[in-house]
């Protein structure tokens, strides 16, 4: 009874404006998509979609009724009394760099991963948990090609003017956090916390950086990586924040596996292999450091180091096992130009995005 009371109290306190708790689930288990999803209600009366959280995208991407190449679950604007299209002359259309206005409706061509999307810019009311954002602008998708688009759409949590973070600023003060459960978790046990009131008090922060080349992304200063007891010798240029090229390190909820610039990845991988001793290394798919023998005892610890905090990773956050269970791989790979701390490495951590104070918080939290 006491446990039920605690759950109910959390719900009741979330009804206070400016603070909402939204359940997060693993899309891999629920809709067979390698993303993390939340339930979003769009329109009047509300239509529900399980939308992918993406901190590196601004605009919401919503599959609309009649879309060619979309899944069977779509939003039908004809059934919503609060829907309206946006025209070429509207301010929101001017904020979309790729907008292509030949007629009256603001039409867009955008890419998402390997998918190409044709859409019209529209607006409708959007609700996560309890608070509604009235007149929320989004891309109403009419055609999608390519296989990387999440089946029920994308909720953009980037820093741009059309993102959920910016559009809900009056409610949540551009502050949010999430805890991503294990990708193996079959229920909505993670949480997206919106607003300043719901954030943890005792948490360490590191500065958030703004890169003028990629203003929507959440950059942080990764200053080192420790494998076991050793801080790996990484060339400073591999970790450097570079406002001229857009290089540096970002936190991203949409990428699955952490990517490190070649010099950094090679150094981390080689130290990991050295710590693994004489175990024979093989490759599997995109991973080049895999083992087919049991490796439990000799696996070293791994820590990402930032100014003000260290992010220590449990094994589940950097080792992945083949479906047959016979092969275990280091779940990281190389990147040509950008370090990306991805969602597998973030599992079971509370990540706080405090944009007004330009800081990012990280603490361990089990939410699987």
Short mmCIF file of C-alpha atoms in Angstrom, two decimals:
data_model
loop_
_atom_site.label_atom_id
_atom_site.label_comp_id
_atom_site.label_asym_id
_atom_site.label_seq_id
_atom_site.Cartn_x
_atom_site.Cartn_y
_atom_site.Cartn_z
CA UNK A 1 0.00 0.00 0.00
CA UNK A 2 2.84 2.35 0.83
CA UNK A 3 4.48 1.61 -2.53
CA UNK A 4 1.19 2.36 -4.30
CA UNK A 5 0.90 5.60 -2.35
CA UNK A 6 4.38 6.64 -3.48
CA UNK A 7 3.44 6.06 -7.11
CA UNK A 8 0.19 7.99 -6.73
CA UNK A 9 1.95 10.86 -4.97
CA UNK A 10 4.41 11.11 -7.87
CA UNK A 11 1.46 11.32 -10.24
CA UNK A 12 -0.33 13.97 -8.16
CA UNK A 13 2.76 16.14 -7.83
CA UNK A 14 3.29 15.89 -11.60
CA UNK A 15 -0.06 17.64 -12.03
CA UNK A 16 1.51 20.84 -10.73
CA UNK A 17 2.24 22.95 -13.82
CA UNK A 18 5.90 23.19 -14.70
CA UNK A 19 6.70 19.64 -13.69
CA UNK A 20 5.83 16.50 -15.61
CA UNK A 21 7.10 12.93 -15.41
CA UNK A 22 6.76 11.01 -18.68
CA UNK A 23 7.44 7.25 -18.87
CA UNK A 24 10.21 6.13 -21.28
CA UNK A 25 10.38 2.70 -22.87
CA UNK A 26 12.80 0.80 -25.08
CA UNK A 27 11.53 1.01 -28.64
CA UNK A 28 13.49 -2.13 -29.45
CA UNK A 29 11.17 -4.20 -27.29
CA UNK A 30 7.89 -2.34 -27.82
CA UNK A 31 7.85 -1.21 -31.48
CA UNK A 32 10.98 -2.99 -32.80
CA UNK A 33 12.89 0.25 -33.30
CA UNK A 34 16.38 0.90 -31.82
CA UNK A 35 15.25 4.11 -30.11
CA UNK A 36 13.75 5.20 -26.79
CA UNK A 37 10.11 6.20 -26.93
CA UNK A 38 7.50 8.23 -25.05
CA UNK A 39 3.75 8.39 -25.47
CA UNK A 40 2.74 11.71 -27.02
CA UNK A 41 -0.86 12.87 -27.47
CA UNK A 42 -1.49 15.09 -30.49
CA UNK A 43 -4.65 16.93 -31.48
CA UNK A 44 -8.21 17.36 -30.19
CA UNK A 45 -9.42 14.77 -29.33
CA UNK A 46 -5.99 13.32 -28.57
CA UNK A 47 -4.33 10.79 -30.86
CA UNK A 48 -1.48 8.80 -29.28
CA UNK A 49 1.88 8.05 -30.88
CA UNK A 50 4.94 6.32 -29.41
CA UNK A 51 7.53 8.88 -30.53
CA UNK A 52 11.30 8.47 -30.43
CA UNK A 53 13.25 10.86 -28.19
CA UNK A 54 16.02 12.60 -30.12
CA UNK A 55 18.24 15.21 -28.48
CA UNK A 56 19.98 15.98 -31.78
CA UNK A 57 16.81 16.84 -33.73
CA UNK A 58 14.74 19.97 -33.33
CA UNK A 59 11.47 19.64 -35.15
CA UNK A 60 8.97 16.88 -34.37
CA UNK A 61 8.47 14.48 -37.27
CA UNK A 62 4.97 12.98 -37.31
CA UNK A 63 3.71 10.33 -39.80
CA UNK A 64 0.39 11.65 -41.08
CA UNK A 65 -2.59 9.80 -42.52
CA UNK A 66 -2.05 8.92 -46.18
CA UNK A 67 1.74 8.96 -45.84
CA UNK A 68 3.51 6.84 -48.44
CA UNK A 69 6.20 4.65 -46.88
CA UNK A 70 5.11 5.21 -43.27
CA UNK A 71 3.95 2.60 -40.78
CA UNK A 72 0.28 1.82 -40.20
CA UNK A 73 0.18 4.02 -37.07
CA UNK A 74 -0.32 7.63 -38.14
CA UNK A 75 -1.85 10.92 -37.00
CA UNK A 76 -5.00 11.98 -38.87
CA UNK A 77 -5.21 15.76 -39.03
CA UNK A 78 -8.77 15.60 -40.38
CA UNK A 79 -9.92 14.22 -37.03
CA UNK A 80 -8.41 17.06 -34.97
CA UNK A 81 -10.30 20.31 -34.40
CA UNK A 82 -7.10 22.10 -33.29
CA UNK A 83 -4.99 21.27 -36.36
CA UNK A 84 -3.83 23.94 -38.80
CA UNK A 85 -1.38 24.05 -41.69
CA UNK A 86 1.43 26.59 -41.72
CA UNK A 87 1.94 28.78 -44.75
CA UNK A 88 5.11 29.91 -46.49
CA UNK A 89 4.92 33.32 -44.87
CA UNK A 90 4.61 32.04 -41.28
CA UNK A 91 7.50 32.62 -38.93
CA UNK A 92 7.90 28.91 -38.19
CA UNK A 93 8.40 28.20 -41.89
CA UNK A 94 11.16 30.81 -42.07
CA UNK A 95 12.90 29.09 -39.13
CA UNK A 96 13.19 25.83 -41.06
CA UNK A 97 16.26 26.16 -43.22
CA UNK A 98 15.24 23.44 -45.64
CA UNK A 99 11.74 24.80 -46.22
CA UNK A 100 10.74 24.84 -49.87
CA UNK A 101 7.88 27.19 -50.49
CA UNK A 102 6.42 27.06 -53.97
CA UNK A 103 2.77 27.40 -53.01
CA UNK A 104 0.87 28.38 -49.91
CA UNK A 105 1.60 25.43 -47.60
CA UNK A 106 5.10 25.31 -46.06
CA UNK A 107 6.58 22.14 -47.56
CA UNK A 108 9.83 20.51 -46.45
CA UNK A 109 12.37 17.97 -47.61
CA UNK A 110 14.41 16.65 -44.68
CA UNK A 111 16.73 13.74 -44.03
CA UNK A 112 16.69 11.59 -40.92
CA UNK A 113 19.52 9.09 -40.80
CA UNK A 114 19.32 7.29 -44.12
CA UNK A 115 15.66 8.24 -44.62
CA UNK A 116 14.43 11.04 -46.89
CA UNK A 117 11.20 12.71 -45.82
CA UNK A 118 8.69 14.92 -47.64
CA UNK A 119 6.43 16.82 -45.27
CA UNK A 120 4.22 19.84 -44.71
CA UNK A 121 4.76 22.11 -41.73
CA UNK A 122 1.71 22.16 -39.48
CA UNK A 123 0.72 22.78 -35.89
CA UNK A 124 -1.52 21.18 -33.29
CA UNK A 125 -1.68 20.75 -29.54
CA UNK A 126 0.85 18.29 -28.11
CA UNK A 127 0.72 16.79 -24.62
CA UNK A 128 3.30 14.77 -22.73
CA UNK A 129 1.95 13.57 -19.36
CA UNK A 130 -0.40 16.39 -18.30
CA UNK A 131 0.63 19.78 -19.69
CA UNK A 132 -0.35 20.71 -23.23
CA UNK A 133 1.77 22.81 -25.60
CA UNK A 134 -0.77 24.67 -27.72
CA UNK A 135 -0.04 25.18 -31.41
CA UNK A 136 3.05 22.98 -31.47
CA UNK A 137 4.79 23.10 -34.89
CA UNK A 138 5.77 19.80 -36.51
CA UNK A 139 6.53 18.16 -39.83
CA UNK A 140 3.46 16.30 -41.05
CA UNK A 141 5.10 13.55 -43.11
CA UNK A 142 3.52 12.69 -46.45
CA UNK A 143 6.26 10.45 -47.88
CA UNK A 144 9.22 8.61 -46.35
CA UNK A 145 11.89 6.51 -48.05
CA UNK A 146 14.71 4.62 -46.35
CA UNK A 147 14.65 2.35 -43.36
CA UNK A 148 16.00 4.41 -40.45
CA UNK A 149 12.93 6.49 -39.56
CA UNK A 150 11.22 5.52 -36.25
CA UNK A 151 7.79 4.08 -37.14
CA UNK A 152 5.64 6.45 -35.03
CA UNK A 153 7.67 9.62 -35.42
CA UNK A 154 10.33 11.65 -33.64
CA UNK A 155 10.09 14.15 -30.78
CA UNK A 156 12.96 16.60 -31.15
CA UNK A 157 14.64 17.68 -27.90
CA UNK A 158 17.42 19.72 -29.52
CA UNK A 159 18.22 23.36 -28.81
CA UNK A 160 16.65 24.95 -31.90
CA UNK A 161 13.57 27.24 -31.93
CA UNK A 162 11.13 24.57 -33.15
CA UNK A 163 12.17 21.86 -30.68
CA UNK A 164 9.97 20.70 -27.81
CA UNK A 165 12.45 22.24 -25.37
CA UNK A 166 12.03 25.70 -26.94
CA UNK A 167 8.31 25.44 -27.65
CA UNK A 168 7.54 24.42 -24.03
CA UNK A 169 9.87 26.99 -22.47
CA UNK A 170 7.07 28.81 -20.66
CA UNK A 171 6.07 25.56 -18.94
CA UNK A 172 9.39 23.84 -18.28
CA UNK A 173 12.04 26.61 -18.40
CA UNK A 174 14.18 24.73 -20.99
CA UNK A 175 15.12 22.12 -18.39
CA UNK A 176 14.64 18.37 -18.69
CA UNK A 177 16.26 15.08 -17.77
CA UNK A 178 15.86 11.43 -18.61
CA UNK A 179 16.80 8.00 -17.38
CA UNK A 180 16.98 5.45 -20.19
CA UNK A 181 16.26 1.86 -19.14
CA UNK A 182 18.17 -1.10 -20.56
CA UNK A 183 17.37 -1.65 -24.23
CA UNK A 184 16.27 -5.15 -23.13
CA UNK A 185 13.59 -3.71 -20.82
CA UNK A 186 10.07 -4.55 -22.00
CA UNK A 187 8.15 -1.85 -20.12
CA UNK A 188 8.07 1.93 -19.67
CA UNK A 189 10.30 2.01 -16.59
CA UNK A 190 12.45 5.01 -17.57
CA UNK A 191 11.35 8.61 -17.10
CA UNK A 192 11.56 11.92 -18.92
CA UNK A 193 11.34 14.65 -16.28
CA UNK A 194 10.27 18.04 -17.58
CA UNK A 195 10.82 21.29 -15.66
CA UNK A 196 13.16 22.54 -12.98
CA UNK A 197 11.14 21.25 -10.02
CA UNK A 198 11.48 17.56 -10.79
CA UNK A 199 15.26 17.39 -11.12
CA UNK A 200 17.63 15.70 -8.64
CA UNK A 201 19.21 17.98 -6.06
CA UNK A 202 22.43 16.08 -5.41
CA UNK A 203 23.95 15.67 -8.83
CA UNK A 204 27.26 16.73 -10.34
CA UNK A 205 27.37 18.96 -13.41
CA UNK A 206 29.71 19.71 -16.29
CA UNK A 207 29.38 22.75 -18.59
CA UNK A 208 27.25 22.52 -21.73
CA UNK A 209 28.97 24.03 -24.74
CA UNK A 210 27.44 25.70 -27.80
CA UNK A 211 29.08 24.99 -31.13
CA UNK A 212 28.18 27.63 -33.73
CA UNK A 213 28.58 25.06 -36.50
CA UNK A 214 25.92 22.80 -34.98
CA UNK A 215 23.83 24.91 -32.61
CA UNK A 216 21.15 22.27 -31.92
CA UNK A 217 23.53 19.68 -30.45
CA UNK A 218 24.48 19.25 -26.79
CA UNK A 219 28.26 19.53 -26.63
CA UNK A 220 30.29 18.67 -23.53
CA UNK A 221 34.01 18.67 -22.86
CA UNK A 222 35.22 15.06 -22.72
CA UNK A 223 38.69 15.45 -21.19
CA UNK A 224 39.68 11.80 -20.85
CA UNK A 225 38.67 8.15 -20.75
CA UNK A 226 39.90 5.75 -18.09
CA UNK A 227 40.12 2.02 -18.81
CA UNK A 228 40.79 0.13 -15.59
CA UNK A 229 43.05 2.32 -13.49
CA UNK A 230 44.74 3.95 -16.48
CA UNK A 231 43.78 7.23 -18.13
CA UNK A 232 44.22 6.34 -21.80
CA UNK A 233 46.75 8.35 -23.78
CA UNK A 234 44.45 10.05 -26.31
CA UNK A 235 45.73 12.74 -28.71
CA UNK A 236 44.29 16.08 -27.45
CA UNK A 237 43.03 16.89 -30.95
CA UNK A 238 40.72 13.84 -30.86
CA UNK A 239 38.78 15.25 -27.89
CA UNK A 240 39.12 18.98 -28.64
CA UNK A 241 36.03 21.19 -28.94
CA UNK A 242 36.33 22.91 -32.32
CA UNK A 243 33.87 25.74 -33.12
CA UNK A 244 35.32 26.05 -36.63
CA UNK A 245 34.63 22.48 -37.75
CA UNK A 246 31.89 21.36 -35.34
CA UNK A 247 34.25 18.80 -33.83
CA UNK A 248 34.09 17.76 -30.17
CA UNK A 249 31.84 15.53 -28.06
CA UNK A 250 28.04 15.43 -27.91
CA UNK A 251 25.51 13.62 -25.71
CA UNK A 252 22.90 12.03 -27.98
CA UNK A 253 19.81 9.95 -27.20
CA UNK A 254 19.25 8.80 -30.79
CA UNK A 255 22.58 7.08 -31.51
CA UNK A 256 22.78 3.54 -30.10
CA UNK A 257 26.54 2.92 -29.72
CA UNK A 258 29.20 5.42 -28.66
CA UNK A 259 31.47 6.60 -31.47
CA UNK A 260 34.92 8.04 -30.84
CA UNK A 261 37.15 9.87 -33.31
CA UNK A 262 39.71 7.44 -34.75
CA UNK A 263 42.64 8.50 -32.51
CA UNK A 264 40.52 8.25 -29.37
CA UNK A 265 38.80 5.00 -30.31
CA UNK A 266 42.03 3.23 -31.24
CA UNK A 267 43.66 4.24 -27.95
CA UNK A 268 40.66 3.10 -25.85
CA UNK A 269 40.25 -0.14 -27.79
CA UNK A 270 43.94 -1.05 -27.57
CA UNK A 271 44.03 -0.46 -23.81
CA UNK A 272 40.85 -2.51 -23.39
CA UNK A 273 42.39 -5.36 -25.40
CA UNK A 274 45.60 -5.15 -23.37
CA UNK A 275 43.62 -5.47 -20.14
CA UNK A 276 41.83 -8.51 -21.53
CA UNK A 277 45.13 -10.39 -21.65
CA UNK A 278 45.55 -13.31 -24.04
CA UNK A 279 41.89 -13.71 -24.96
CA UNK A 280 41.59 -14.08 -28.74
CA UNK A 281 40.04 -11.04 -30.45
CA UNK A 282 37.57 -11.39 -33.32
CA UNK A 283 35.12 -9.07 -35.08
CA UNK A 284 31.35 -9.19 -35.50
CA UNK A 285 29.36 -6.80 -37.68
CA UNK A 286 30.60 -3.27 -37.01
CA UNK A 287 32.50 -4.23 -33.84
CA UNK A 288 36.20 -5.07 -34.04
CA UNK A 289 36.85 -6.15 -30.44
CA UNK A 290 34.88 -9.31 -29.72
CA UNK A 291 35.50 -12.43 -27.67
CA UNK A 292 33.97 -15.88 -28.04
CA UNK A 293 35.13 -17.18 -24.64
CA UNK A 294 33.75 -16.23 -21.20
CA UNK A 295 35.45 -12.96 -20.18
CA UNK A 296 33.80 -11.92 -16.93
CA UNK A 297 36.69 -11.60 -14.51
CA UNK A 298 39.23 -9.76 -16.62
CA UNK A 299 36.87 -7.06 -18.02
CA UNK A 300 38.26 -3.66 -16.94
CA UNK A 301 36.16 -0.76 -15.70
CA UNK A 302 35.55 2.20 -18.00
CA UNK A 303 35.01 5.86 -17.08
CA UNK A 304 34.28 8.94 -19.18
CA UNK A 305 35.87 12.02 -17.59
CA UNK A 306 34.43 15.55 -17.79
CA UNK A 307 35.21 18.76 -15.90
CA UNK A 308 33.26 18.44 -12.64
CA UNK A 309 32.21 14.79 -12.93
CA UNK A 310 33.17 11.27 -13.96
CA UNK A 311 30.71 8.90 -15.63
CA UNK A 312 31.56 5.34 -14.59
CA UNK A 313 30.07 2.73 -16.89
CA UNK A 314 28.86 -0.68 -15.68
CA UNK A 315 29.66 -3.57 -18.04
CA UNK A 316 26.13 -3.60 -19.48
CA UNK A 317 26.81 -0.11 -20.82
CA UNK A 318 29.89 -0.99 -22.88
CA UNK A 319 29.63 -4.73 -23.61
CA UNK A 320 27.05 -6.23 -25.93
CA UNK A 321 26.31 -9.93 -26.31
CA UNK A 322 25.27 -11.72 -29.49
CA UNK A 323 21.75 -13.13 -29.53
CA UNK A 324 23.16 -16.65 -29.21
CA UNK A 325 25.12 -15.52 -26.16
CA UNK A 326 28.41 -16.95 -27.38
CA UNK A 327 30.11 -13.70 -28.43
CA UNK A 328 30.72 -10.51 -26.42
CA UNK A 329 31.86 -7.26 -28.07
CA UNK A 330 33.07 -3.84 -26.96
CA UNK A 331 30.01 -1.77 -27.93
CA UNK A 332 31.86 1.20 -29.40
CA UNK A 333 33.34 2.07 -32.77
CA UNK A 334 35.25 4.78 -34.60
CA UNK A 335 33.88 8.04 -35.99
CA UNK A 336 35.31 10.28 -38.71
CA UNK A 337 34.89 13.65 -37.00
CA UNK A 338 32.65 13.71 -33.90
CA UNK A 339 32.60 11.91 -30.53
CA UNK A 340 29.07 10.74 -29.69
CA UNK A 341 28.15 9.45 -26.24
CA UNK A 342 25.19 7.28 -27.22
CA UNK A 343 22.15 5.84 -25.53
CA UNK A 344 23.60 2.41 -24.65
CA UNK A 345 26.32 4.10 -22.65
CA UNK A 346 23.72 6.34 -20.96
CA UNK A 347 21.48 3.48 -19.79
CA UNK A 348 20.54 3.62 -16.11
CA UNK A 349 21.90 7.14 -15.60
CA UNK A 350 19.97 10.35 -14.93
CA UNK A 351 21.08 12.89 -17.55
CA UNK A 352 20.00 16.47 -16.75
CA UNK A 353 19.92 19.15 -19.47
CA UNK A 354 19.89 22.52 -17.68
CA UNK A 355 20.01 24.90 -20.64
CA UNK A 356 19.46 28.23 -18.78
CA UNK A 357 22.54 27.48 -16.65
CA UNK A 358 24.48 25.90 -19.55
CA UNK A 359 25.21 22.69 -17.70
CA UNK A 360 24.66 18.94 -17.97
CA UNK A 361 24.27 16.67 -14.95
CA UNK A 362 24.96 12.94 -14.76
CA UNK A 363 24.33 10.48 -11.92
CA UNK A 364 23.77 6.74 -11.68
CA UNK A 365 20.08 5.77 -11.50
CA UNK A 366 18.65 2.29 -12.04
CA UNK A 367 15.46 2.59 -14.10
CA UNK A 368 15.35 -0.74 -15.98
#
